[in-house]
Each structure stands twice: as structure tokens, then as C-alpha cells.
Coordinates of C-alpha atoms in Angstrom, one line a residue:
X1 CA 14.5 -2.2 26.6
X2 CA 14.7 -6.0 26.5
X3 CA 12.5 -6.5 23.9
X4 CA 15.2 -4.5 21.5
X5 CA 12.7 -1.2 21.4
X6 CA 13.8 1.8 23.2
X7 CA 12.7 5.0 24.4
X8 CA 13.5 6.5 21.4
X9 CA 11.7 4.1 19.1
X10 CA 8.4 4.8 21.5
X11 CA 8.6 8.5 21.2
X12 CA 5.9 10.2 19.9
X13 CA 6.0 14.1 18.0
X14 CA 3.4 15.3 20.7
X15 CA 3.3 14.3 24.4
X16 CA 0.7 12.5 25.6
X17 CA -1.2 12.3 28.9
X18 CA -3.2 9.5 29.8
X19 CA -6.7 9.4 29.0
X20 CA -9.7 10.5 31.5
X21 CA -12.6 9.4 31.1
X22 CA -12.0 5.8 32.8
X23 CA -14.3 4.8 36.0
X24 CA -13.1 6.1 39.0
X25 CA -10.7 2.7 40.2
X26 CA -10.4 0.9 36.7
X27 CA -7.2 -0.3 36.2
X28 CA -5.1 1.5 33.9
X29 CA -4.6 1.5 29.9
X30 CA -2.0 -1.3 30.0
X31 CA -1.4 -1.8 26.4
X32 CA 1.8 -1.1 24.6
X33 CA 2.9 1.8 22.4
X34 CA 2.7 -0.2 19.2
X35 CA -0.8 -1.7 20.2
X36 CA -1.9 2.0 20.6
X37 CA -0.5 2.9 17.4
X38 CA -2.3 0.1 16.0
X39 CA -5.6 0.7 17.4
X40 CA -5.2 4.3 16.2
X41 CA -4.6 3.1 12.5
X42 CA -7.4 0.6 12.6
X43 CA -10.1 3.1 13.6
X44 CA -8.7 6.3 11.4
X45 CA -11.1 7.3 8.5
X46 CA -8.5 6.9 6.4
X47 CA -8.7 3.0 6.5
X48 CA -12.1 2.6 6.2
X49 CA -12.0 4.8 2.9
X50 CA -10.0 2.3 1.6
X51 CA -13.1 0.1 1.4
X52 CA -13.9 2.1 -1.5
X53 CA -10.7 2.9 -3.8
X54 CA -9.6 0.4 -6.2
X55 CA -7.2 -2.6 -5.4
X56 CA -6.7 -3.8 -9.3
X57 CA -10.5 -4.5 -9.9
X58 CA -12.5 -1.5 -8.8
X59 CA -15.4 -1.6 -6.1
X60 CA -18.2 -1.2 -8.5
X61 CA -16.7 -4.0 -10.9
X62 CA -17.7 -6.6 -8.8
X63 CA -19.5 -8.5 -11.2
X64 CA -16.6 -10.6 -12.4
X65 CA -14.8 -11.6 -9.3
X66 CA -17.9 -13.7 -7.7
X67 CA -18.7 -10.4 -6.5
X68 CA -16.4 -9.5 -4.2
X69 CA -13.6 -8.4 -5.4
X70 CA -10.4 -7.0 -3.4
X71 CA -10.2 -3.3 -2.7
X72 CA -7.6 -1.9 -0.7
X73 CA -9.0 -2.2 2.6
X74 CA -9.5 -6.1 2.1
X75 CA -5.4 -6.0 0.5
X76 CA -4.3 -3.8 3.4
X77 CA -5.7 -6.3 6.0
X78 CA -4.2 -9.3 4.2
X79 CA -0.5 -7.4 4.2
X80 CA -1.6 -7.0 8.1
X81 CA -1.8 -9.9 8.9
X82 CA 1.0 -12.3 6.3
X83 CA 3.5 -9.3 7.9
X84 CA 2.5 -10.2 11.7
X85 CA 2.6 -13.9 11.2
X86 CA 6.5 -13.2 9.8
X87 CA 7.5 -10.9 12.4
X88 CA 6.0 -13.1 15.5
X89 CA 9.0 -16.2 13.6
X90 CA 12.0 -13.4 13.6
X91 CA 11.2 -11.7 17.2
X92 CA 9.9 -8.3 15.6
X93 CA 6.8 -6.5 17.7
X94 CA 3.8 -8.0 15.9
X95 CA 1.8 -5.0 16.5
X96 CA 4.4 -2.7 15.0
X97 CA 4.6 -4.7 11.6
X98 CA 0.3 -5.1 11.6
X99 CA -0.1 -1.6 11.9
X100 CA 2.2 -0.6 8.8
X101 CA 0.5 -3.5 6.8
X102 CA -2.9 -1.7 7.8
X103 CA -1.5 1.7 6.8
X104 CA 0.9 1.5 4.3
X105 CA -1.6 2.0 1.6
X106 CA -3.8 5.2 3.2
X107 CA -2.4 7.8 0.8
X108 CA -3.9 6.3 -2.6
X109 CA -6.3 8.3 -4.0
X110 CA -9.5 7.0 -6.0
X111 CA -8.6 4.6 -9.2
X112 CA -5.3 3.4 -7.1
X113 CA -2.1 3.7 -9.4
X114 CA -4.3 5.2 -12.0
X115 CA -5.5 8.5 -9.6
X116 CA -1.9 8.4 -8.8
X117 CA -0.9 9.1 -12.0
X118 CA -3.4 11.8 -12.7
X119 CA -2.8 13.5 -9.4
X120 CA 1.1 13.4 -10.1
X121 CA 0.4 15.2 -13.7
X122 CA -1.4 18.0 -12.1
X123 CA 0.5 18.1 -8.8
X124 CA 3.9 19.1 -10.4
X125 CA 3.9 22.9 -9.3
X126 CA 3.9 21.5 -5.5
X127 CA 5.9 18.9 -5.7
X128 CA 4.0 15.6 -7.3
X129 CA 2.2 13.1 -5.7
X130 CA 3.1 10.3 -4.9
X131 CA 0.8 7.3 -2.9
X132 CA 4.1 6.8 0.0
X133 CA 4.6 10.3 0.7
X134 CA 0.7 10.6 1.0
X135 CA 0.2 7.9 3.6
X136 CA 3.2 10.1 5.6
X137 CA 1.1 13.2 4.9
X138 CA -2.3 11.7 6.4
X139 CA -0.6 10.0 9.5
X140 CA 1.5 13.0 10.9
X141 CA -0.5 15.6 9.2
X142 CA -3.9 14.7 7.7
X143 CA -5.9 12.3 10.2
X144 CA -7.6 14.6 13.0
X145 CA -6.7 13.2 16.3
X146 CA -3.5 15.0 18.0
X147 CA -3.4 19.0 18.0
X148 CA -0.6 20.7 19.6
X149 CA -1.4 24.1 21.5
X150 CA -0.4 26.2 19.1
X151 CA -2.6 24.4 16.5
X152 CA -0.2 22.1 14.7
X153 CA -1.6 18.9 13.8
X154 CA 0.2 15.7 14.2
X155 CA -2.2 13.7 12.4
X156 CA -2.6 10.3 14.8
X157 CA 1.2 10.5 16.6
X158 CA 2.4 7.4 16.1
X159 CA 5.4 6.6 17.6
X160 CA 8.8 7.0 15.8
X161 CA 9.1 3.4 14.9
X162 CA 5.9 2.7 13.6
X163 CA 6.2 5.8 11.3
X164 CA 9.5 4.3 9.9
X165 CA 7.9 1.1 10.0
X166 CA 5.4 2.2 6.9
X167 CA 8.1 4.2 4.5
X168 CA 9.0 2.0 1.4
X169 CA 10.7 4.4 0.4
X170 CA 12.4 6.8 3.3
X171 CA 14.1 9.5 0.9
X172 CA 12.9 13.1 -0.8
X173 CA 11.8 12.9 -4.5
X174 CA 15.0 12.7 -6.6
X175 CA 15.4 13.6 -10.5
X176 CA 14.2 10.3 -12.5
X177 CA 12.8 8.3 -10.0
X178 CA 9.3 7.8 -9.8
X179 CA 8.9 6.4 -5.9
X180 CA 9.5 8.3 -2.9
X181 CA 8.3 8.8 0.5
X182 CA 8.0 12.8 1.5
X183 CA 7.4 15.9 -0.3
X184 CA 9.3 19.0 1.0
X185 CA 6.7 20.3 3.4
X186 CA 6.5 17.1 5.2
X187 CA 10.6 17.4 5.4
X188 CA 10.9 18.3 9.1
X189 CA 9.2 15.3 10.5
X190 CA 10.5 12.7 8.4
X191 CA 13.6 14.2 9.7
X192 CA 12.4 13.3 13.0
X193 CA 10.9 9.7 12.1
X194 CA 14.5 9.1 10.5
X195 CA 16.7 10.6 13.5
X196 CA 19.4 8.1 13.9
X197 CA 18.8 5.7 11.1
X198 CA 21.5 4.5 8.8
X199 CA 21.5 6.7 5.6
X200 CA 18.5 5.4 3.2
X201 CA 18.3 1.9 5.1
X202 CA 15.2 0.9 5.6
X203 CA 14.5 -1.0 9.1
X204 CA 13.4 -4.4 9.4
X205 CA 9.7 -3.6 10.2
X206 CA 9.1 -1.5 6.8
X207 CA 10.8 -4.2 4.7
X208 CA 8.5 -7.1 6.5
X209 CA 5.8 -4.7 5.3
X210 CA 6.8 -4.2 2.1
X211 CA 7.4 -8.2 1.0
X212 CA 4.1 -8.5 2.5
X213 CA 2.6 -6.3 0.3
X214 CA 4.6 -8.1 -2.8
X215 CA 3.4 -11.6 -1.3
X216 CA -0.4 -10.1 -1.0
X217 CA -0.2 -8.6 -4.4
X218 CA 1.1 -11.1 -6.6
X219 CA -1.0 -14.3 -5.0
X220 CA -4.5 -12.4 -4.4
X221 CA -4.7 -10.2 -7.7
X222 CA -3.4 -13.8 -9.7
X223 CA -6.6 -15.2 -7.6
X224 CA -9.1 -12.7 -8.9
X225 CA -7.9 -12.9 -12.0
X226 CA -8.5 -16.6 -12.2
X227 CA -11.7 -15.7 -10.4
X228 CA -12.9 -13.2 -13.1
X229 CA -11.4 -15.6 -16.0
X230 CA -8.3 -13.8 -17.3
X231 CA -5.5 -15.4 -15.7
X232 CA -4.9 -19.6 -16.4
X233 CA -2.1 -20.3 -14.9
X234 CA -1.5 -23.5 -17.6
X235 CA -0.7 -20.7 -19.8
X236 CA 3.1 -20.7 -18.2
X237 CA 3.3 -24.1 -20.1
X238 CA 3.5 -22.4 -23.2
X239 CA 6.8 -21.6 -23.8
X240 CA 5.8 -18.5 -26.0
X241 CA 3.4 -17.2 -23.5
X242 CA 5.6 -18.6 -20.6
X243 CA 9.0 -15.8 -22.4
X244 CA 6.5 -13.0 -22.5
X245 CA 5.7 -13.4 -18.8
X246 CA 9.2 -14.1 -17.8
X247 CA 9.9 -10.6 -19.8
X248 CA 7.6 -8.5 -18.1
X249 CA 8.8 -9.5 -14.7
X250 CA 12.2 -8.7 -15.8
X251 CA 11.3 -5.5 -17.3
X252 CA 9.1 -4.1 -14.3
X253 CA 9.8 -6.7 -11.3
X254 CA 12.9 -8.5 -11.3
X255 CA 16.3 -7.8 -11.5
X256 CA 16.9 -11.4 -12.4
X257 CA 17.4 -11.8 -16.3
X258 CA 14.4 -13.4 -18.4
X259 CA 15.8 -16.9 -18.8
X260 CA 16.2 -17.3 -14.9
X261 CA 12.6 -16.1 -14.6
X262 CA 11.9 -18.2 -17.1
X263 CA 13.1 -21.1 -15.1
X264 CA 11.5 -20.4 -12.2
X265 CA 8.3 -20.2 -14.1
X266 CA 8.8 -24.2 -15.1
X267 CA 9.4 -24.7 -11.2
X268 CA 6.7 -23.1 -10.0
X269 CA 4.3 -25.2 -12.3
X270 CA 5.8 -28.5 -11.3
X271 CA 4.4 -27.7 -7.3
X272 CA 1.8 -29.8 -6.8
X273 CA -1.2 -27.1 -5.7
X274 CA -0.2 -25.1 -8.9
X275 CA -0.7 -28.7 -11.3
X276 CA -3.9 -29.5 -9.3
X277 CA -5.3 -26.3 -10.2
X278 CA -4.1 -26.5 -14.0
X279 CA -6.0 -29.6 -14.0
X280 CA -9.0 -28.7 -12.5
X281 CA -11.6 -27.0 -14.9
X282 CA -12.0 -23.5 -14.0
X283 CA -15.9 -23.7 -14.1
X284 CA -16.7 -22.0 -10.6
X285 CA -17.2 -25.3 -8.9
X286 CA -16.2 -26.0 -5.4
X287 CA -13.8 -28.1 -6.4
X288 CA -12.8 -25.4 -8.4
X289 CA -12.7 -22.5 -6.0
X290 CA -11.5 -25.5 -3.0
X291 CA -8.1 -25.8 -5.8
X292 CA -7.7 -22.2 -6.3
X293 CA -7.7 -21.5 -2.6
X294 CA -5.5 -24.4 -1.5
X295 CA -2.9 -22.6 -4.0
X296 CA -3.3 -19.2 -2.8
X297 CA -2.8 -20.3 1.1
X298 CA 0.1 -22.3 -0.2
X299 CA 1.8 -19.7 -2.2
X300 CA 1.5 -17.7 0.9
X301 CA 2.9 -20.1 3.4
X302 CA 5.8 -20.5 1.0
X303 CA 7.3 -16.9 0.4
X304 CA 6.5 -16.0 4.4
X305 CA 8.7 -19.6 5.5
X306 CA 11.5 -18.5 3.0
X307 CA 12.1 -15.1 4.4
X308 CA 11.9 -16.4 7.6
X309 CA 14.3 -19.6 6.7
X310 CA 16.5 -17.2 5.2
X311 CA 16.6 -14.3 7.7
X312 CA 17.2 -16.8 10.8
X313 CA 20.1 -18.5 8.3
X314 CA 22.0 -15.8 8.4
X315 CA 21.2 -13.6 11.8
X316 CA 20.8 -16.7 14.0
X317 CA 18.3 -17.0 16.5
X318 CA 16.8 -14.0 19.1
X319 CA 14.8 -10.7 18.3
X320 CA 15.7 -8.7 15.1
X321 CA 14.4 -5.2 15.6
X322 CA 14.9 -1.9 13.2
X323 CA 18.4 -1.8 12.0
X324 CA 19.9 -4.8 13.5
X325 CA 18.9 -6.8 10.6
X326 CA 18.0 -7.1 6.9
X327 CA 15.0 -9.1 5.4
X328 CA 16.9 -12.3 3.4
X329 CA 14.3 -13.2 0.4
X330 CA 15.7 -16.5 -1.4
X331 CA 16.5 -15.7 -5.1
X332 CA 14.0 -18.5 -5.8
X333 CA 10.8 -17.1 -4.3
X334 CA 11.7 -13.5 -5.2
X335 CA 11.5 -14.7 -8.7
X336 CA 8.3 -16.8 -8.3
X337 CA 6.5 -13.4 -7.0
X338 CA 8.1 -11.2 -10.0
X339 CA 6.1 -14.1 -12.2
X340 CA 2.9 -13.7 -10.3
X341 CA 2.9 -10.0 -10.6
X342 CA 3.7 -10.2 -14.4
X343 CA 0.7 -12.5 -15.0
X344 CA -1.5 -10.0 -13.2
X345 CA 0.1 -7.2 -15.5
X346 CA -0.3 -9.3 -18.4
X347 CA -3.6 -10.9 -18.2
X348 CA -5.2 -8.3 -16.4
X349 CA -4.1 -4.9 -16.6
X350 CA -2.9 -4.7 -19.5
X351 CA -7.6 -5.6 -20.9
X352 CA -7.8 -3.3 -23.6
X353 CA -11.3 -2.3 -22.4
X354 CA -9.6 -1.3 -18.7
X355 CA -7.0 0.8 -20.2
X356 CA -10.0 2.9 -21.7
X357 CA -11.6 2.9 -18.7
X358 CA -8.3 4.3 -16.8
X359 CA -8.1 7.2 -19.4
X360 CA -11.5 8.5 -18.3
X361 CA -10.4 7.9 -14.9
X362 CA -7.3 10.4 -15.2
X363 CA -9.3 12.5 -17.1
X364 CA -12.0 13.1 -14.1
X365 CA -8.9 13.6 -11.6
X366 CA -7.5 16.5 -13.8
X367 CA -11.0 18.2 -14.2
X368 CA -12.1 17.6 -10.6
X369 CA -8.6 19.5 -9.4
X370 CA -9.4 22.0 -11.6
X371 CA -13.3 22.9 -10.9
X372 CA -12.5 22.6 -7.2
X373 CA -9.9 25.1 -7.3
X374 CA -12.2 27.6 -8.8
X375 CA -14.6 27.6 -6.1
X376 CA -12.3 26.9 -3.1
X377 CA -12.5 27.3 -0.3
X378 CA -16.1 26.6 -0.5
X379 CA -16.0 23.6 -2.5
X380 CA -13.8 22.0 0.0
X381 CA -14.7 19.8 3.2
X382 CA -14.5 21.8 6.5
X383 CA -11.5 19.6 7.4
X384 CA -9.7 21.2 4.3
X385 CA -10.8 24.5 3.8
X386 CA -8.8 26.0 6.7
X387 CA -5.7 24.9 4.8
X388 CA -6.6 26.5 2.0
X389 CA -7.3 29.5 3.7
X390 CA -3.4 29.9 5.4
X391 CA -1.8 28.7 2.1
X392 CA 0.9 31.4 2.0
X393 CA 1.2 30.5 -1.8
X394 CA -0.8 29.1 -5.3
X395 CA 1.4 26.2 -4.6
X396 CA 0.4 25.4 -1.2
X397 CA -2.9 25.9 -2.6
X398 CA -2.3 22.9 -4.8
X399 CA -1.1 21.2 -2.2
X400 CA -4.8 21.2 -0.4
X401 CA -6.4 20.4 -3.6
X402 CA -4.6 17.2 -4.1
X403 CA -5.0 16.4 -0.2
X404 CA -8.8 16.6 -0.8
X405 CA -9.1 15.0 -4.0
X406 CA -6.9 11.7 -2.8
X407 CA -8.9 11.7 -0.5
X408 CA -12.2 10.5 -2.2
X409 CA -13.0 7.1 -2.7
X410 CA -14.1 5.9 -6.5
X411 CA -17.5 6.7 -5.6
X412 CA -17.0 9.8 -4.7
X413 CA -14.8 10.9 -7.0
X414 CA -17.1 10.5 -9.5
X415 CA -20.3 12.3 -7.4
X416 CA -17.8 15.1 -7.1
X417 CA -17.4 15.5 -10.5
X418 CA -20.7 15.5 -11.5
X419 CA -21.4 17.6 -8.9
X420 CA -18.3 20.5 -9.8
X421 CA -18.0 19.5 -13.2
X422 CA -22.0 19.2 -14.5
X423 CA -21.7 16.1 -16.3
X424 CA -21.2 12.3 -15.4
X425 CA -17.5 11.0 -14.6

């Protein structure tokens, strides 16, 4: 195809006929396969539960972020849209890179990471959990919209590339590694999503996604945290403080060493946005909140221009589609991100009082598993009970649990567990 797609990127698990229930004479659907996928994505249940599972801040906290603080919808759209604006510069479908920002994040469970964990700890007799190989789980398997005849679900069949186009991580769970995108009775379609890609490469679409999630991450959660009054970024002038931040990107962000981060970290407070806001008195004002946006926009612009810069540097002009290309992230940038994220870790998630609050978190997961399993099938939702059901084994059992429990929002979560449970999450 000349736009560097081919039949074999468009294909979907299930063949589909066109839809019937147009006015006789209307002109047919002329959108493309990736604007379908999209579509599909944008009005799945899934997404809109991500209104109510935690970004870094949880819904109900919103008290000290102005109110509104991020959640994983709002985080999902902003990945959506920094990935589109990058693959419109470097001749990727827009559409195809938009509709892995929207879903890259369906398969987290309440409490993000947090539920994660807890869902991992209990999940271990399946096959763990894991967020990546979640959101696979819900798009081919999970999402009610395609049903073949012989009642095999292909959750919304998307089209080959857009599947690939949301795997961070395109392996099987391996011994000692904590991130991976299928668990083994999701095998046979990843199979199918990955049938003629290069070994473990990812294609171009998925890593636009995924520094799109890194540029999100590391600007917006910095920005609620200067919202909510844990994060100063004047703190990086303090060269103690300014070493323990440059060490916690190296330890969980980087693989630049400390003193390079630590580098970076003097650069990054020498741009003029990031000075204007260490000057400006973080009192709520609208100067204040007129500084802190001005930075966040900028930060933005900035690591989407590099990876553009340095993509087109070194592939040259033209359309860069799936495997014909790699995403080129300047050292520099790569490092300013690794910072951002370790002041979030720092300042943030590392609040003695949330840590508490996370325990009790992983605590409800592990006890909502468990009640639900005792009364299953009819503690389940209609949509999962059948499941449960045909489970040849205690492990596929499991299996279902988990499925229903990620499934919850916060909210819910915790009405389940007072509801399964008998006492308040």
C-alpha cells in the first residue's frame, strides 16, 4: 500500500462484513482501518473505567490537586494525543499511534501499580498479572464486541498493527523479569499479532506510544505534584537533594550513570520556563498556575521535537511505518525525563502516609480475590461468570477472578469489598 501499511497490517482475527443498518442510498463507511480501530477503543467500557482507577493520585484524592487530579483516562488521552502529534512529523498513521496511546493502559486494575502488585501476588498459580498482558487480554479477549460462530470472542478485532501498536513489551513472562506483555493462554494470538515481526523488536508505532507515555508521565505527575505542594522543582539546586534525585533515576529509570543525570539536572534548571517557575511563588495564583503550565507545554514540545529531530536525522525524510524504523531519543532528553520521573518517585510516591494507604490497598485486592472465589460463579458479573463456568481447571478459575477484579475501578473495588468481605475497604 503506498502509505507503507499492507494488507497484512489491516488484517483483523475475525472477518468483517460491512455494517447494515445505514439508510437505504447513504454513502458508504469510508473511514480507514486504523480510524475504526480507533473509534472502537474510544467507545470500549474499558476506557471509560479508566476514569476511575488511579493515575498516581487516586480519584477520590482530589482535594490536593485543585481538585482535579489525573486519573488514567485523563493520562491515556494525553499519551493519545503527544503520540499523534509525533507520528503526523515522521509519516506514521496518526490514527494507529492515537488508538494505542488511548489503550495502552486498559488492563490496570484499581490502585494502578499498587492493584498490580496485589493481583500479581495472588495471581501466581495462573500465571501473574501483569497491567501489558491485561490490556492484550481485554482487547482480543475481554471487550464484548466480535463473537465468532463457534462462540470465540475476539474482544474488539483490531487490526494486526494496531494490536502490535500497544505491546511494550511483545514477549512471554521470562524468569526475573517483572514486565511482559501475554500470559500463556493469550499465546496463540499474540502469535498472530506478531506473525512476521523481527524477534522481540518492537515496531515504530508501540515505541511512539510508549515515549509518549514516558513524556506524559514524567511532565503531568511533576505538575500535580507541584499542584498538590510536594514537588519544588528549586529543590534540584541543592546539590544534596539534586544527587538523591539523579540516583533514583539511575536506579529505576536511566541507564545513564548518576553524575550524567546529575548533569542534566543542572541543565534542565538553567531553561528559562523551569527558572521562571522556581522564581514564581507557588501560592496558587494565576501567575502561578500561568508558570507551571507554560513549563509543562514546554517540557512537552521539547522531548516530542527531539525524537522527531533525531528520528528524521538518521532515517531521512518519507513515511516510517512498523519495522522500517527505530524511535531515536537524544541521550539529553532521555535523561531530563529519567529526572522528572525520579522527582515524582521521590516527592511523591515515596509520602509516608501513601505508602500506608497502598498497604490497605493490596490488602483489599487479596481479600476481595479470595471472598469472590468462594461464592463464584454467583458473585461474578454476567459477562464473567460464563468463564468461570467452562474453566477446565482451579487455575483457569483464577484466571476469571483476576479478570473480574482488574476490572473494577477504586470505587468499586472498595463497594465490592464491603459488599463480599462485610467490612469497609
Amino acid at each position: 500500500m503506498s502509505d507503507g501499511y499492507s494488507e497484512h497490517d489491516r488484517a483483523r482475527v475475525l472477518a468483517e462484513t460491512p455494517k447494515g443498518a445505514a439508510l437505504a442510498g447513504a454513502r458508504p463507511d469510508g473511514r480507514s482501518a486504523f480510524s475504526r480501530d480507533r473509534a472502537r477503543v474510544l467507545h470500549s467500557a474499558a476506557l471509560r473505567r479508566l476514569a476511575g482507577k488511579t493515575q498516581v493520585v487516586g480519584p477520590g484524592e482530589g482535594a490536593e490537586v485543585s481538585g482535579v487530579p489525573r486519573t488514567r483516562l485523563t493520562h491515556s488521552l494525553e499519551v493519545a494525543q503527544i503520540g499523534r502529534g509525533i507520528a503526523e512529523e515522521l509519516g506514521v498513521d496518526p490514527d494507529l499511534v492515537d488508538t494505542a496511546g488511548l489503550g495502552h493502559d486498559i488492563g490496570h486494575p484499581p490502585f494502578g501499580h499498587n492493584g498490580e502488585k496485589a493481583l500479581n501476588q495472588v495471581a501466581q498459580d495462573c500465571g501473574g498479572f501483569e497491567g501489558n498482558a491485561q490490556t492484550l487480554r481485554i482487547l482480543t479477549r475481554l471487550e464484548p464486541k466480535a463473537v465468532a460462530e463457534d462462540g470465540a470472542t475476539a474482544g474488539l478485532n483490531l487490526t494486526r498493527a494496531c494490536l502490535d501498536a500497544t505491546m511494550k513489551y511483545p514477549w512471554e513472562r521470562r524468569p526475573g523479569e517483572q514486565k511482559y506483555g501475554v500470559y500463556p493462554d493469550d499465546v496463540p494470538v499474540f502469535q498472530w499479532i506478531r506473525a512476521g515481526a523481527p524477534g522481540q523488536r518492537r515496531c515504530i508505532e508501540a515505541q511512539i506510544m510508549d515515549w509518549s507515555d514516558d513524556v506524559a508521565y514524567s511532565v503531568h505527575d511533576v505538575e500535580d505534584g507541584v499542584l498538590a505542594g510536594r514537588i519544588r522543582l528549586g529543590v534540584l539546586a541543592d546539590p544534596d537533594e539534586r544527587a538523591a534525585v539523579a540516583e533514583a533515576a539511575a536506579r529505576h529509570f536511566s541507564t545513564q550513570s548518576a553524575s550524567t543525570l546529575e548533569g542534566a539536572a543542572k541543565e534542565l534548571l538553567d531553561l528559562p520556563v523551569v527558572a521562571d517557575l522556581v522564581r514564581t511563588a507557588p501560592d496558587g495564583s494565576l501567575r502561578a498556575q500561568v508558570a507551571l503550565k507554560r513549563l509543562t507545554s514546554e517540557l512537552v514540545g521539547r522531548f516530542a521535537s527531539a525524537v522527531v529531530t533525531g528520528t528524521r536525522g538518521v532515517y531521512g525524510e518519507g513515511p516510517l511505518t512498523r519495522y522500517g524504523a527505530r524511535l531515536a531519543v537524544p541521550d539529553q532528553v532521555a535523561a531530563e525525563v529519567a529526572l522528572l520521573k525520579a522527582l515524582a518517585l521521590r516527592y511523591v510516591m515515596s509520602d509516608r502516609r501513601r505508602l500506608a494507604m497502598q498497604d490497605g490497598q493490596r490488602e483489599l485486592i487479596v481479600e476481595l480475590v479470595t471472598a469472590l472465589g468462594r461464592r463464584a460463579p454467583d458473585s461474578l458479573d454476567p459477562l464473567f461468570a460464563p468463564a468461570w463456568r467452562a474453566a477446565p481447571d482451579d487455575a483457569a478459575r483464577l484466571r476469571v477472578l483476576v479478570d473480574q477484579v482488574a476490572s473494577l475501578t477504586d470505587a468499586q473495588a472498595h463497594e465490592w469489598h464491603r459488599w463480599h468481605v462485610g467490612r469497609p475497604g
